[in-house]
PDB file of C-alpha atoms in Angstrom:
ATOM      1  CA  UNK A  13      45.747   5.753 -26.267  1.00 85.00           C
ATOM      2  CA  UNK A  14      43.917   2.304 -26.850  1.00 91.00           C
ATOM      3  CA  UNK A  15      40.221   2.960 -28.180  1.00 94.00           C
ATOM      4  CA  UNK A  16      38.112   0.750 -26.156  1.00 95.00           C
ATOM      5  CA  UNK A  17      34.440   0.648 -25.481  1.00 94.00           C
ATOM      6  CA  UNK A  18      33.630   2.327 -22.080  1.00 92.00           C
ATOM      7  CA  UNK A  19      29.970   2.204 -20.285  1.00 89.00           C
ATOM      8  CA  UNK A  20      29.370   5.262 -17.723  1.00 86.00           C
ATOM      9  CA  UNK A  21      26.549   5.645 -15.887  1.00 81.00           C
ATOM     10  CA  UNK A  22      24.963   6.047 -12.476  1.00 73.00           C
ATOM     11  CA  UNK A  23      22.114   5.522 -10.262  1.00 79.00           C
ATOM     12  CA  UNK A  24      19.257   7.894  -9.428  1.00 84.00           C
ATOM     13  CA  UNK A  25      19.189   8.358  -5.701  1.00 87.00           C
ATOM     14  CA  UNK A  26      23.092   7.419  -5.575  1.00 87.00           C
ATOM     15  CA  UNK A  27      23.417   9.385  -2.143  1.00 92.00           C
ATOM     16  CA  UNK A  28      20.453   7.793  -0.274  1.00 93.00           C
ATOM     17  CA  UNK A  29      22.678   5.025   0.888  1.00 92.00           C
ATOM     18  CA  UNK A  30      25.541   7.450   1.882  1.00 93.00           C
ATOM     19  CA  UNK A  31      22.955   9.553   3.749  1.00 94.00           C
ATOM     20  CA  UNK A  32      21.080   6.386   5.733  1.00 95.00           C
ATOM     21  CA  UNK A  33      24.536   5.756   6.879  1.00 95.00           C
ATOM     22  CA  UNK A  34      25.174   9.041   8.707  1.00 93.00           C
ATOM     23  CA  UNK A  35      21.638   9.383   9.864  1.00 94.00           C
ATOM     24  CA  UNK A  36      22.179   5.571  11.163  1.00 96.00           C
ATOM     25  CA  UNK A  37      25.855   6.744  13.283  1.00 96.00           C
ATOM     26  CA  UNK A  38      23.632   9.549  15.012  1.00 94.00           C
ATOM     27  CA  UNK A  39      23.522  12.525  13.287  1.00 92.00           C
ATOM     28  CA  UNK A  40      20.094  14.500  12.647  1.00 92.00           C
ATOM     29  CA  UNK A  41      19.649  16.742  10.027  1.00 94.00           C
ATOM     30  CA  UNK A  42      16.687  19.462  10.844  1.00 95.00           C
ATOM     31  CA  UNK A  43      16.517  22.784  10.037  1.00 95.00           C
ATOM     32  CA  UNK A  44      18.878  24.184  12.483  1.00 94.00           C
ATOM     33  CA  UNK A  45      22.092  22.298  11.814  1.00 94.00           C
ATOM     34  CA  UNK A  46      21.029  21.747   8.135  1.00 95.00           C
ATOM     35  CA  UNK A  47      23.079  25.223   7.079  1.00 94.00           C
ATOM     36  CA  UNK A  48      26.235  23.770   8.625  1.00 92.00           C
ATOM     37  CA  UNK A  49      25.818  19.788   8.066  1.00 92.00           C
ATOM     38  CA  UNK A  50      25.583  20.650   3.945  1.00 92.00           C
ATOM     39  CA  UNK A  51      28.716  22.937   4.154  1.00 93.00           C
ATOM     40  CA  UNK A  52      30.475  19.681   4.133  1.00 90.00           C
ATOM     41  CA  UNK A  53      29.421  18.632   0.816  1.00 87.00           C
ATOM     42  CA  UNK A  54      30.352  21.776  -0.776  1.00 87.00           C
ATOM     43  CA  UNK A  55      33.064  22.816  -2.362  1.00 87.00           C
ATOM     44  CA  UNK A  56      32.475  26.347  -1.362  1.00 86.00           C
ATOM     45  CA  UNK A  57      31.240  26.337   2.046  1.00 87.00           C
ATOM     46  CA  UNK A  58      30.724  29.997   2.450  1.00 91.00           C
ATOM     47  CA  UNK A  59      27.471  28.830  -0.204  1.00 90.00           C
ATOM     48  CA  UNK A  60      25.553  27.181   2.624  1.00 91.00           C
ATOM     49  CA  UNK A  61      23.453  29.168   4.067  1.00 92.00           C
ATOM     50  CA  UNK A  62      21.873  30.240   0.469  1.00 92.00           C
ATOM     51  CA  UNK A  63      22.035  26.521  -0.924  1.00 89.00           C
ATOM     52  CA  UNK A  64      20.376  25.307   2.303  1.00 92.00           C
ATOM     53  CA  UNK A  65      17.808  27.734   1.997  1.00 92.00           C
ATOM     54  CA  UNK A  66      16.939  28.076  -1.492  1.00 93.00           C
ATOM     55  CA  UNK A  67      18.066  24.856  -3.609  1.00 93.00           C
ATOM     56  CA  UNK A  68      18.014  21.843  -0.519  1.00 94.00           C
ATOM     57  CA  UNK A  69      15.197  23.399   2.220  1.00 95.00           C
ATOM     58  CA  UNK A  70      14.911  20.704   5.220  1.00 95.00           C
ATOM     59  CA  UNK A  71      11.964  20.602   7.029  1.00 95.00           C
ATOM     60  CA  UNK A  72      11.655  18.606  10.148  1.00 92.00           C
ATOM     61  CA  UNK A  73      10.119  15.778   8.210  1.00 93.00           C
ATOM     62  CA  UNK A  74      12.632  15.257   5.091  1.00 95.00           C
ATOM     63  CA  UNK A  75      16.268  15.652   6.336  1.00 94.00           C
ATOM     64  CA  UNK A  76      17.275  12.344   5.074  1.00 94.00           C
ATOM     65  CA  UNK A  77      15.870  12.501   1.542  1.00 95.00           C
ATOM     66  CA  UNK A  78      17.284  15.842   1.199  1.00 95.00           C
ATOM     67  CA  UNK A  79      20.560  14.599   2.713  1.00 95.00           C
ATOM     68  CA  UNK A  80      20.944  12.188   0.200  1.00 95.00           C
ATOM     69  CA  UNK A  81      20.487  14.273  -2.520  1.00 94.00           C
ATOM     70  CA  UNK A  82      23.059  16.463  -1.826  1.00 93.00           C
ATOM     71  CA  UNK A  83      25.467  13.646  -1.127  1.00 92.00           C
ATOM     72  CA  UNK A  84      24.218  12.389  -4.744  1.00 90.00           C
ATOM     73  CA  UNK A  85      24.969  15.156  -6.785  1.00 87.00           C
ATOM     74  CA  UNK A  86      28.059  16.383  -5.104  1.00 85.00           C
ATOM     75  CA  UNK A  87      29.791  13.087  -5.749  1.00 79.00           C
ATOM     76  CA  UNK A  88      28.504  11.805  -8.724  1.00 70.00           C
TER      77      UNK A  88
END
């Protein structure tokens, strides 16, 4: 292997631009689909309902921040 300098790195708020996107195409995120719209970003969806309720709450009001968090640190 070839030792060669490497830069890593990433951006705060990575998923915002992932989560304007969907919000853009239609989809809402409230409260009531919240449970089963973050089960997609999960890799064990059975942990949605807890992770939606306890570490990612959406309120009517911040869906798309909270969206894009999620997004964020599931990816990255």
């Amino acid at each position: 292997m070839h030792r060669v300098p490497v830069l890593i790195g990433s951006n705060h708020d990575e998923g915002n631009g992932w989560a304007a996107g969907i919000i853009q195409a239609g989809t809402r995120i409230t409260p009531a689909n919240w449970p089963r719209t973050v089960a997609d970003f999960l890799p064990g969806p059975a942990q949605a309902p807890t992770v939606a309720r306890t570490s990612y709450p959406v309120t009517e009001t911040n869906g798309g921040p909270v969206l894009g968090a999620v997004i964020g640190e599931s990816n990255y």
